[in-house]
Amino acid sequence: MRKPGREALEFSATGSCNDIWACPTASLFGFWLSHIIWFACALIAPGVGHTVGVPVQMREQRAVTGAPALSLPSVKGRIGKRSYAERVRGGTLERVVLAFRAVVGDDGVSLGATVREQHGKDESMHSCRAPDVVVWPRSVEEVSALAKICHHHRLPIIPFGTGTGLEGGVCAMKGGVCFSLRKMDRVLDPHQEDFDVTVEPGVTRKTLNTYLRDTGLWFPVDPGADASLCGMAATSASGTNAVRYGTMRENVLNLEVVLADGTIFHTAGTGRRSRKTSAGYNLTNLFVGSEGTLGVLTKATLRLYGVPETVVSAVCSFPSVQAAVDSTVNVLQAGIPIARMEFLDDVMIDACNRYSTLSYPVSPTLFLEFHGSERSLEEQVSITEEITRGNGGSDFSWARDAETRARLWKARHDAWYAALALRPGCKAYSTDVCVPISHLPQIIVETKEDLTKNHLTGPIAGHVGDGNFHCLMVLDPHDADEVQRVHHFTERLARRALALDGTCTGEHGVGLGKRALLREEMGPLAMEVMQGLKATLDPKNLMNPGKVL
Ligand SMILES: *[C@@H]1O[C@H](CO)[C@@H](O)[C@H](O)[C@H]1NC(C)=O
């Protein structure tokens, strides 16, 4: 791997749009202009950047307080000898586009405004910033060749899967080149007897499961959207099945990665796919959740599971949030391998009732799903019923046949639309925090009080078995005051989660909006370690700049 170079460009110290709720739309002109502005800023404020020529090694220092401090090279770097202004005059973009066309053909490159806009935004409220160019590589070799061109010209690289992210991860903060990976869509090497498969980055989870249909295997991680699997790995996604099958973190065995300089490597070694290993550092885990800031994921080797013989679902309502959470804890303590355990608060269930014409009681509710053989399900279900009854839960409302089950889960999956329907014409924004389960009742009760006090609409839905929940904020995007109130509410919510030993994001990622919160969550030492890793793998700060760190 490369040593950190000297000519690293500082992408985040100047001119960055920190207020995610009010970011200007990009234009090509804006792109170059902003580059010139940073250059100017770098000249007048030389202290902003640091050289990263220091070899990566951790030096332990004794700080005045006696606490050990880590000293790692900073990601920030000094601007290169040739300025962007000079390179604009030299017609860099035209030359770069010609070079891209030589790699991916004319139809593999687009400068069209609409295409660029589409590739600069996801499903979040973060304002869009379009990349300058979109490219569609067809193979890892092409990704590598394109990356080399970007590296040479010091252009940001933003990997793009399906654009279904929720934290602005694909927003081209500094312009640059969007790598749309849609055309790399092959499923490779299915190993049925080993329960693993390798996919290219354009393969979505639904495509994979359709592909696997006749094998008796499936990939269970389900974030709701039909996201690309490499995109899900990049954000460490999860969803409703995680309580039983884990998140992307538990289900990626190996990744093929293209680094910013075009180097191709495999995080667990080429072709490795053993279920366990104690060989060396876990680099796969480093890239899971790296949100495109360390490299482009071009292949993922995933764990698969046997399709359960029988599935049954049930709905149960509770007198209080505490009773619902207590039941969850008891079910987990009893060792029941529950597959899904979704919490909906009274506001959410009311919205679902209206939207999906259902008639569940308007009180805290659990949607449950059990996977297993007929025999094992009988036992799982009867123990669970005993537990919920003991906590004051209602009788189960059952869904055994596929149709009723689909109807039930559709109601849960439509929660987003149900929430939106509470205030027609408004937009929805989903928050995402996660705490140790025992702190769930406290944080949910406090959050509901906060919502009421600030006159906000935010039904709550949560993957309660993981301590992860969302407030689906429904707001009028044209009401500046409400937008501000939601913004402040989401920060208070994240801080409440941090105060309760939790995290500011359980499954959406840090992206643009949670960078400050990440610093609070990690503390300065862990942040320095992360920055050191970033500087080693991407010394010029070209990979998805302005995100995560
Ligand atoms: C390494 O990390 C990956 C991805 O998070 C995970 O699936 C795998 O189990 C880890 N391997 C070990 C040996 O811990």
XYZ file of C-alpha atoms and ligand atoms in Angstrom:
563
model
C 0.000 0.000 0.000
C 1.043 3.562 -0.581
C 2.700 5.843 1.869
C 0.869 9.061 2.607
C 1.962 11.544 -0.055
C 3.041 15.106 0.373
C 0.749 16.798 -2.032
C -2.492 15.991 -0.339
C -5.238 18.425 -0.907
C -7.353 19.712 1.918
C -10.960 19.095 1.117
C -12.738 19.826 4.302
C -11.224 22.823 6.011
C -12.607 25.549 3.810
C -15.747 26.413 1.970
C -17.527 23.283 3.067
C -21.225 23.512 3.643
C -21.695 22.536 7.246
C -25.321 23.434 7.387
C -26.715 20.449 5.593
C -30.170 21.906 5.558
C -29.135 24.809 3.379
C -26.493 23.749 0.914
C -26.290 25.471 -2.478
C -27.015 23.451 -5.560
C -23.927 22.771 -7.536
C -22.993 23.890 -10.968
C -19.903 23.184 -12.894
C -19.028 26.795 -12.409
C -19.616 26.460 -8.684
C -17.318 23.477 -8.632
C -14.373 25.240 -10.115
C -15.158 28.398 -8.254
C -15.158 26.563 -4.952
C -11.854 24.963 -5.869
C -10.386 28.361 -6.557
C -11.807 29.638 -3.289
C -10.186 26.875 -1.287
C -6.991 27.454 -3.027
C -7.182 31.106 -2.033
C -8.085 30.133 1.500
C -5.221 27.693 1.651
C -2.894 30.482 0.646
C -4.120 32.995 3.145
C -4.573 30.478 5.923
C -1.627 28.151 5.653
C -2.315 26.814 9.135
C -5.437 25.122 7.862
C -3.655 22.172 6.389
C -0.799 19.987 7.562
C 1.583 17.920 5.537
C 0.963 14.214 5.765
C 4.431 13.031 4.918
C 4.824 11.459 8.348
C 4.897 7.671 8.298
C 1.856 6.148 9.898
C 2.713 5.016 13.335
C 1.145 5.575 16.634
C 3.225 7.535 19.004
C 2.095 7.547 22.576
C 2.518 10.815 24.287
C 2.036 11.699 27.890
C -0.266 14.666 27.898
C -0.197 17.155 30.757
C -3.130 15.381 32.327
C -1.219 12.139 32.356
C -3.660 10.565 29.914
C -2.007 8.929 26.929
C -2.584 10.768 23.655
C -2.180 9.314 20.206
C -0.316 11.173 17.543
C -1.189 10.207 14.023
C -0.676 11.978 10.724
C -3.576 14.204 9.882
C -5.792 13.650 6.855
C -5.490 17.286 6.034
C -2.782 18.078 3.568
C -1.196 21.019 1.894
C -2.355 21.998 -1.527
C -0.244 20.716 -4.400
C 2.221 22.744 -6.390
C -0.121 23.181 -9.311
C -3.283 24.960 -8.271
C -6.782 24.107 -9.354
C -6.980 27.516 -11.028
C -4.050 26.618 -13.237
C -5.517 23.257 -13.990
C -8.888 24.738 -14.921
C -7.112 26.992 -17.383
C -5.337 23.932 -18.684
C -8.749 22.408 -19.488
C -8.486 19.574 -16.952
C -12.130 18.602 -17.145
C -12.070 18.174 -20.915
C -8.913 16.111 -20.771
C -10.267 14.040 -17.925
C -13.494 13.344 -19.787
C -11.535 12.231 -22.841
C -9.502 9.904 -20.658
C -12.679 8.516 -19.037
C -14.200 7.879 -22.489
C -11.117 5.948 -23.490
C -11.779 3.620 -20.537
C -15.557 3.214 -20.435
C -16.651 4.361 -23.892
C -18.790 7.368 -24.814
C -21.921 5.989 -23.185
C -20.049 5.309 -19.941
C -19.584 9.032 -19.197
C -22.203 11.729 -18.691
C -21.983 15.455 -18.131
C -25.745 15.991 -18.461
C -27.249 18.228 -15.791
C -30.193 15.940 -15.007
C -28.028 12.841 -14.723
C -25.571 14.667 -12.478
C -28.380 15.969 -10.235
C -29.808 12.452 -9.901
C -26.424 11.191 -8.807
C -25.815 13.935 -6.250
C -28.709 13.146 -3.955
C -30.172 10.287 -1.958
C -33.438 9.896 -0.111
C -32.491 12.202 2.741
C -33.338 15.847 3.398
C -29.753 16.856 2.730
C -29.580 19.332 -0.098
C -28.246 17.998 -3.331
C -24.836 18.811 -4.676
C -24.261 17.273 -8.076
C -20.971 15.705 -9.150
C -19.261 17.192 -12.221
C -19.209 13.955 -14.163
C -20.870 10.562 -13.801
C -19.076 7.427 -15.024
C -20.370 3.850 -15.366
C -17.517 1.354 -15.158
C -18.268 -2.260 -16.173
C -15.456 -4.068 -14.364
C -13.029 -3.702 -11.507
C -10.255 -2.996 -14.016
C -12.264 -0.073 -15.342
C -12.924 1.216 -11.820
C -9.198 1.040 -11.196
C -8.322 2.809 -14.460
C -10.844 5.567 -13.741
C -9.562 5.954 -10.189
C -6.026 6.348 -11.500
C -7.152 9.209 -13.733
C -8.950 10.893 -10.818
C -5.934 10.351 -8.607
C -3.620 11.903 -11.164
C -5.840 14.979 -11.465
C -6.736 15.006 -7.798
C -10.482 14.764 -8.409
C -12.864 13.495 -5.723
C -14.371 10.015 -6.268
C -17.904 9.351 -5.022
C -19.131 5.731 -5.268
C -22.856 5.417 -6.092
C -25.066 2.336 -5.742
C -28.839 2.916 -5.773
C -28.998 6.352 -4.148
C -31.276 5.032 -1.397
C -29.092 6.277 1.464
C -30.509 8.448 4.233
C -27.567 10.577 5.353
C -26.400 12.383 2.214
C -23.579 9.888 1.581
C -23.513 10.412 -2.206
C -23.729 14.194 -2.109
C -20.752 15.555 -4.093
C -19.674 18.099 -1.505
C -16.711 19.232 -3.558
C -17.924 18.216 -6.981
C -15.834 15.497 -8.545
C -16.603 12.205 -10.237
C -19.538 9.960 -9.363
C -18.762 6.274 -9.967
C -22.147 4.702 -10.651
C -21.651 0.960 -10.169
C -25.002 -0.143 -11.575
C -23.538 -1.841 -14.644
C -21.446 -4.204 -12.526
C -24.335 -6.469 -11.661
C -23.191 -10.079 -11.736
C -23.760 -12.637 -9.021
C -20.576 -14.726 -8.846
C -19.475 -17.955 -7.224
C -22.553 -19.146 -5.378
C -21.354 -21.827 -2.950
C -24.504 -23.503 -1.712
C -22.829 -25.975 0.574
C -20.657 -23.254 2.101
C -23.493 -20.760 2.431
C -21.734 -17.915 0.660
C -21.890 -15.943 -2.546
C -19.971 -13.076 -4.132
C -21.736 -10.123 -5.730
C -20.688 -7.149 -7.791
C -21.725 -3.703 -6.544
C -24.711 -3.289 -8.871
C -26.526 -6.306 -7.382
C -29.364 -5.313 -5.054
C -30.602 -7.442 -2.185
C -33.846 -8.300 -3.975
C -31.993 -9.295 -7.152
C -29.775 -11.573 -5.088
C -32.736 -13.205 -3.357
C -34.493 -13.725 -6.680
C -31.303 -15.299 -8.003
C -31.150 -17.595 -4.965
C -34.826 -18.571 -5.097
C -34.339 -22.178 -6.141
C -31.343 -22.869 -3.938
C -33.110 -22.918 -0.578
C -30.821 -20.102 0.543
C -31.391 -16.411 1.144
C -29.650 -13.240 2.245
C -31.620 -11.844 5.161
C -30.313 -8.306 5.753
C -33.239 -6.067 4.795
C -33.045 -2.283 5.216
C -36.410 -1.775 3.502
C -35.191 -0.165 0.296
C -33.947 -2.421 -2.492
C -30.407 -1.163 -1.927
C -27.258 -2.487 -3.568
C -25.434 -4.970 -1.361
C -22.089 -3.193 -1.617
C -23.857 0.066 -0.736
C -25.331 -1.730 2.267
C -21.857 -2.941 3.219
C -20.504 0.592 2.811
C -23.054 1.980 5.275
C -23.203 -1.062 7.553
C -26.923 -1.300 6.915
C -29.327 -3.620 8.702
C -33.090 -3.495 9.274
C -35.820 -5.726 10.589
C -34.036 -9.102 10.470
C -30.874 -8.035 12.276
C -31.967 -9.310 15.683
C -31.689 -12.869 14.331
C -29.237 -12.674 11.415
C -27.038 -9.709 12.291
C -26.225 -6.592 10.283
C -23.933 -6.213 7.275
C -21.050 -6.275 9.769
C -21.742 -9.883 10.621
C -22.474 -10.953 7.079
C -19.615 -9.785 4.887
C -16.750 -12.271 4.610
C -14.535 -10.470 2.125
C -14.507 -7.320 0.021
C -12.745 -6.399 -3.172
C -11.783 -2.753 -2.931
C -10.308 -0.189 -5.314
C -8.346 2.448 -3.434
C -8.123 6.100 -4.436
C -4.923 5.499 -6.411
C -6.442 2.611 -8.375
C -4.884 -0.221 -6.325
C -7.148 -3.295 -6.251
C -7.070 -5.481 -3.164
C -9.124 -7.968 -1.153
C -9.684 -7.124 2.496
C -9.433 -10.772 3.623
C -6.998 -11.894 0.916
C -7.913 -12.918 -2.643
C -10.525 -15.675 -2.754
C -10.718 -16.125 1.044
C -14.158 -17.016 2.334
C -13.746 -19.168 5.418
C -16.418 -18.651 8.053
C -13.871 -17.784 10.697
C -10.279 -16.659 10.826
C -7.895 -15.275 13.380
C -5.380 -14.126 10.795
C -4.377 -10.519 11.192
C -6.400 -7.348 11.442
C -9.959 -7.423 10.236
C -9.751 -5.098 7.237
C -13.148 -6.241 5.982
C -14.694 -4.752 9.061
C -12.764 -1.527 8.482
C -14.374 -1.096 5.066
C -17.866 -2.065 6.278
C -19.370 1.268 7.291
C -16.607 3.352 5.686
C -19.245 5.072 3.499
C -17.036 5.368 0.431
C -14.359 7.327 2.280
C -11.651 4.638 2.059
C -12.203 2.995 -1.309
C -14.742 1.773 -3.857
C -16.248 -1.625 -3.001
C -16.260 -3.655 -6.217
C -17.190 -7.089 -4.837
C -18.626 -8.445 -1.618
C -18.557 -12.040 -0.436
C -21.628 -12.582 1.734
C -22.914 -15.182 4.167
C -26.147 -16.902 3.208
C -28.762 -18.697 5.305
C -31.203 -21.532 4.766
C -34.714 -20.353 3.960
C -36.774 -21.136 7.098
C -39.187 -24.023 6.732
C -42.001 -22.166 8.416
C -42.629 -18.520 9.184
C -45.332 -17.115 11.419
C -46.003 -13.529 12.370
C -47.985 -11.955 15.155
C -49.009 -8.563 16.461
C -49.378 -7.756 20.146
C -50.226 -4.474 21.884
C -49.047 -3.301 25.273
C -50.197 -0.872 27.955
C -46.836 0.980 27.917
C -43.493 1.314 26.140
C -41.900 -0.265 29.201
C -44.120 -3.358 28.944
C -43.264 -3.796 25.251
C -39.534 -3.451 25.895
C -39.660 -5.738 28.940
C -41.269 -8.397 26.757
C -38.515 -7.977 24.195
C -35.811 -8.401 26.810
C -37.549 -11.451 28.280
C -37.899 -13.058 24.839
C -34.190 -12.560 24.146
C -33.273 -13.808 27.623
C -35.315 -16.938 27.035
C -33.057 -17.640 24.061
C -35.888 -17.552 21.551
C -34.333 -17.110 18.107
C -36.893 -14.487 17.146
C -36.427 -13.291 13.561
C -38.064 -9.896 13.764
C -39.313 -7.809 16.637
C -40.531 -4.402 15.548
C -41.837 -1.749 17.877
C -44.408 0.848 16.808
C -45.523 3.589 19.171
C -49.149 4.663 19.514
C -48.776 7.460 16.955
C -47.178 5.102 14.445
C -49.759 2.340 14.834
C -52.531 4.902 14.501
C -50.960 6.133 11.248
C -50.603 2.539 9.969
C -54.232 1.779 10.855
C -55.405 4.733 8.814
C -53.068 4.184 5.900
C -53.467 0.410 5.569
C -57.094 0.235 6.808
C -56.265 -1.909 9.819
C -57.742 -1.759 13.278
C -55.002 -2.512 15.788
C -55.417 -0.938 19.236
C -53.741 2.483 19.408
C -51.052 1.687 21.964
C -47.396 0.582 21.932
C -47.243 -2.460 19.651
C -44.848 -5.253 18.718
C -44.801 -6.951 15.329
C -43.126 -10.334 15.731
C -41.872 -12.951 13.322
C -40.673 -16.475 14.049
C -38.613 -18.629 11.701
C -38.019 -22.355 12.079
C -39.500 -25.821 11.739
C -43.159 -26.430 12.643
C -42.120 -28.081 15.913
C -39.671 -25.433 17.024
C -42.106 -22.658 16.152
C -44.805 -24.092 18.396
C -42.431 -23.846 21.312
C -41.065 -20.389 20.396
C -44.567 -19.055 20.051
C -45.990 -20.484 23.257
C -43.088 -19.174 25.362
C -43.371 -15.766 23.726
C -47.108 -15.644 24.359
C -46.549 -16.483 28.000
C -43.985 -13.687 28.260
C -46.112 -11.026 26.586
C -49.138 -11.966 28.661
C -47.019 -11.675 31.776
C -46.183 -8.125 30.738
C -49.796 -7.121 30.194
C -49.765 -7.635 26.423
C -52.910 -8.337 24.435
C -53.669 -11.672 22.804
C -51.652 -12.300 19.669
C -53.221 -11.441 16.393
C -51.855 -14.163 14.118
C -50.678 -14.304 10.567
C -49.777 -17.836 9.554
C -50.477 -17.969 5.847
C -48.232 -16.106 3.452
C -50.944 -13.683 2.378
C -51.939 -12.470 5.840
C -48.280 -12.277 6.762
C -47.479 -10.206 3.729
C -50.372 -7.880 4.610
C -49.129 -7.510 8.152
C -45.538 -6.746 7.195
C -46.639 -4.511 4.380
C -48.291 -2.367 7.029
C -44.950 -2.183 8.842
C -42.967 -1.574 5.668
C -45.416 1.144 4.633
C -44.821 2.974 7.914
C -42.954 5.673 6.003
C -45.920 6.360 3.729
C -48.322 6.016 6.633
C -46.344 8.692 8.474
C -46.344 10.943 5.408
C -50.092 10.542 5.082
C -50.471 12.142 8.523
C -49.652 15.472 6.896
C -50.229 15.410 3.156
C -47.818 17.524 1.147
C -45.062 17.259 3.755
C -41.708 15.509 3.594
C -40.449 12.739 5.855
C -37.042 12.489 7.461
C -36.014 9.434 9.425
C -33.776 9.748 12.474
C -31.718 6.751 13.614
C -30.283 6.110 17.048
C -29.435 2.949 18.940
C -29.008 2.317 22.679
C -28.530 -0.707 24.923
C -31.995 -2.266 25.078
C -32.491 -1.594 28.781
C -32.318 2.163 28.073
C -34.988 2.037 25.364
C -38.020 2.848 27.550
C -36.316 5.925 29.001
C -35.143 7.316 25.675
C -38.465 6.650 23.934
C -40.508 8.259 26.706
C -38.208 11.321 26.822
C -38.239 11.596 23.047
C -42.024 11.510 22.908
C -42.145 14.304 25.498
C -39.677 16.313 23.419
C -41.814 15.851 20.293
C -44.963 17.023 22.052
C -43.242 20.008 23.642
C -41.881 21.159 20.287
C -45.082 20.504 18.323
C -43.419 18.012 16.015
C -44.906 15.011 14.216
C -42.592 12.044 14.654
C -44.115 8.568 14.910
C -41.640 6.048 16.294
C -40.758 2.688 14.732
C -37.913 0.600 16.028
C -35.955 -2.593 15.655
C -36.492 -3.086 19.331
C -34.500 -6.301 19.667
C -31.408 -4.299 18.724
C -32.263 -1.164 20.708
C -32.438 0.722 17.409
C -35.319 3.067 16.593
C -36.384 5.813 14.207
C -38.587 8.867 14.561
C -40.176 9.403 11.178
C -40.219 13.174 11.240
C -42.950 14.594 9.042
C -42.312 18.235 8.285
C -43.138 21.025 5.924
C -39.863 21.751 4.104
C -41.021 25.308 3.347
C -41.547 26.150 6.999
C -38.082 27.353 7.996
C -38.980 27.419 11.665
C -40.204 23.833 11.646
C -37.130 22.686 9.714
C -34.951 24.268 12.407
C -36.985 22.694 15.195
C -36.637 19.255 13.589
C -32.934 19.817 13.120
C -32.463 20.679 16.788
C -34.721 17.839 17.861
C -32.656 15.278 15.940
C -29.484 16.564 17.574
C -31.030 16.351 21.027
C -32.189 12.821 20.217
C -28.701 11.735 19.162
C -27.162 13.324 22.281
C -29.746 11.578 24.440
C -28.647 8.275 22.848
C -24.985 9.118 23.496
C -25.777 9.974 27.126
C -27.357 6.515 27.470
C -24.239 4.674 26.199
C -25.667 4.433 22.693
C -24.714 5.573 19.225
C -25.858 8.479 17.028
C -26.657 6.070 14.194
C -27.651 2.405 14.334
C -27.907 1.790 10.611
C -28.074 4.921 8.440
C -24.482 5.994 8.808
C -22.762 9.308 9.517
C -22.730 10.817 6.023
C -22.894 14.570 6.032
C -25.088 15.399 8.957
C -23.654 13.393 11.840
C -19.964 14.237 11.626
C -20.014 16.419 14.726
C -21.977 13.756 16.575
C -19.477 11.100 15.528
C -16.716 13.171 17.143
C -18.756 13.366 20.342
C -19.418 9.640 20.227
C -15.845 8.546 19.562
C -13.855 11.141 21.425
C -10.656 12.751 20.116
C -8.406 9.692 20.402
C -10.576 7.321 18.393
C -11.085 10.110 15.845
C -7.348 10.510 15.475
C -6.967 6.791 14.873
C -9.676 6.971 12.197
C -8.034 9.983 10.587
C -4.714 8.182 10.564
C -6.272 5.196 8.795
C -7.908 7.515 6.297
C -4.589 9.264 5.638
C -2.875 5.926 5.014
C -5.471 4.622 2.584
C -6.407 7.898 0.927
C -3.610 10.419 1.500
C -4.967 12.924 -1.006
C -8.432 12.825 0.578
C -10.116 12.007 -2.709
C -12.526 9.294 -1.546
C -15.949 10.813 -0.875
C -14.476 13.915 0.792
C -16.505 15.756 3.399
C -18.203 12.633 4.743
C -17.886 10.780 8.046
C -14.671 12.351 9.381
C -14.315 -9.482 10.096
O -15.260 -8.511 9.729
C -16.312 -8.982 8.917
C -17.111 -7.798 8.477
O -17.522 -7.026 9.526
C -17.113 -10.010 9.683
O -18.152 -10.505 8.897
C -16.180 -11.140 10.077
O -16.884 -12.062 10.852
C -15.010 -10.608 10.842
N -14.073 -11.699 11.032
C -13.619 -12.056 12.221
C -12.692 -13.178 12.227
O -13.952 -11.474 13.212
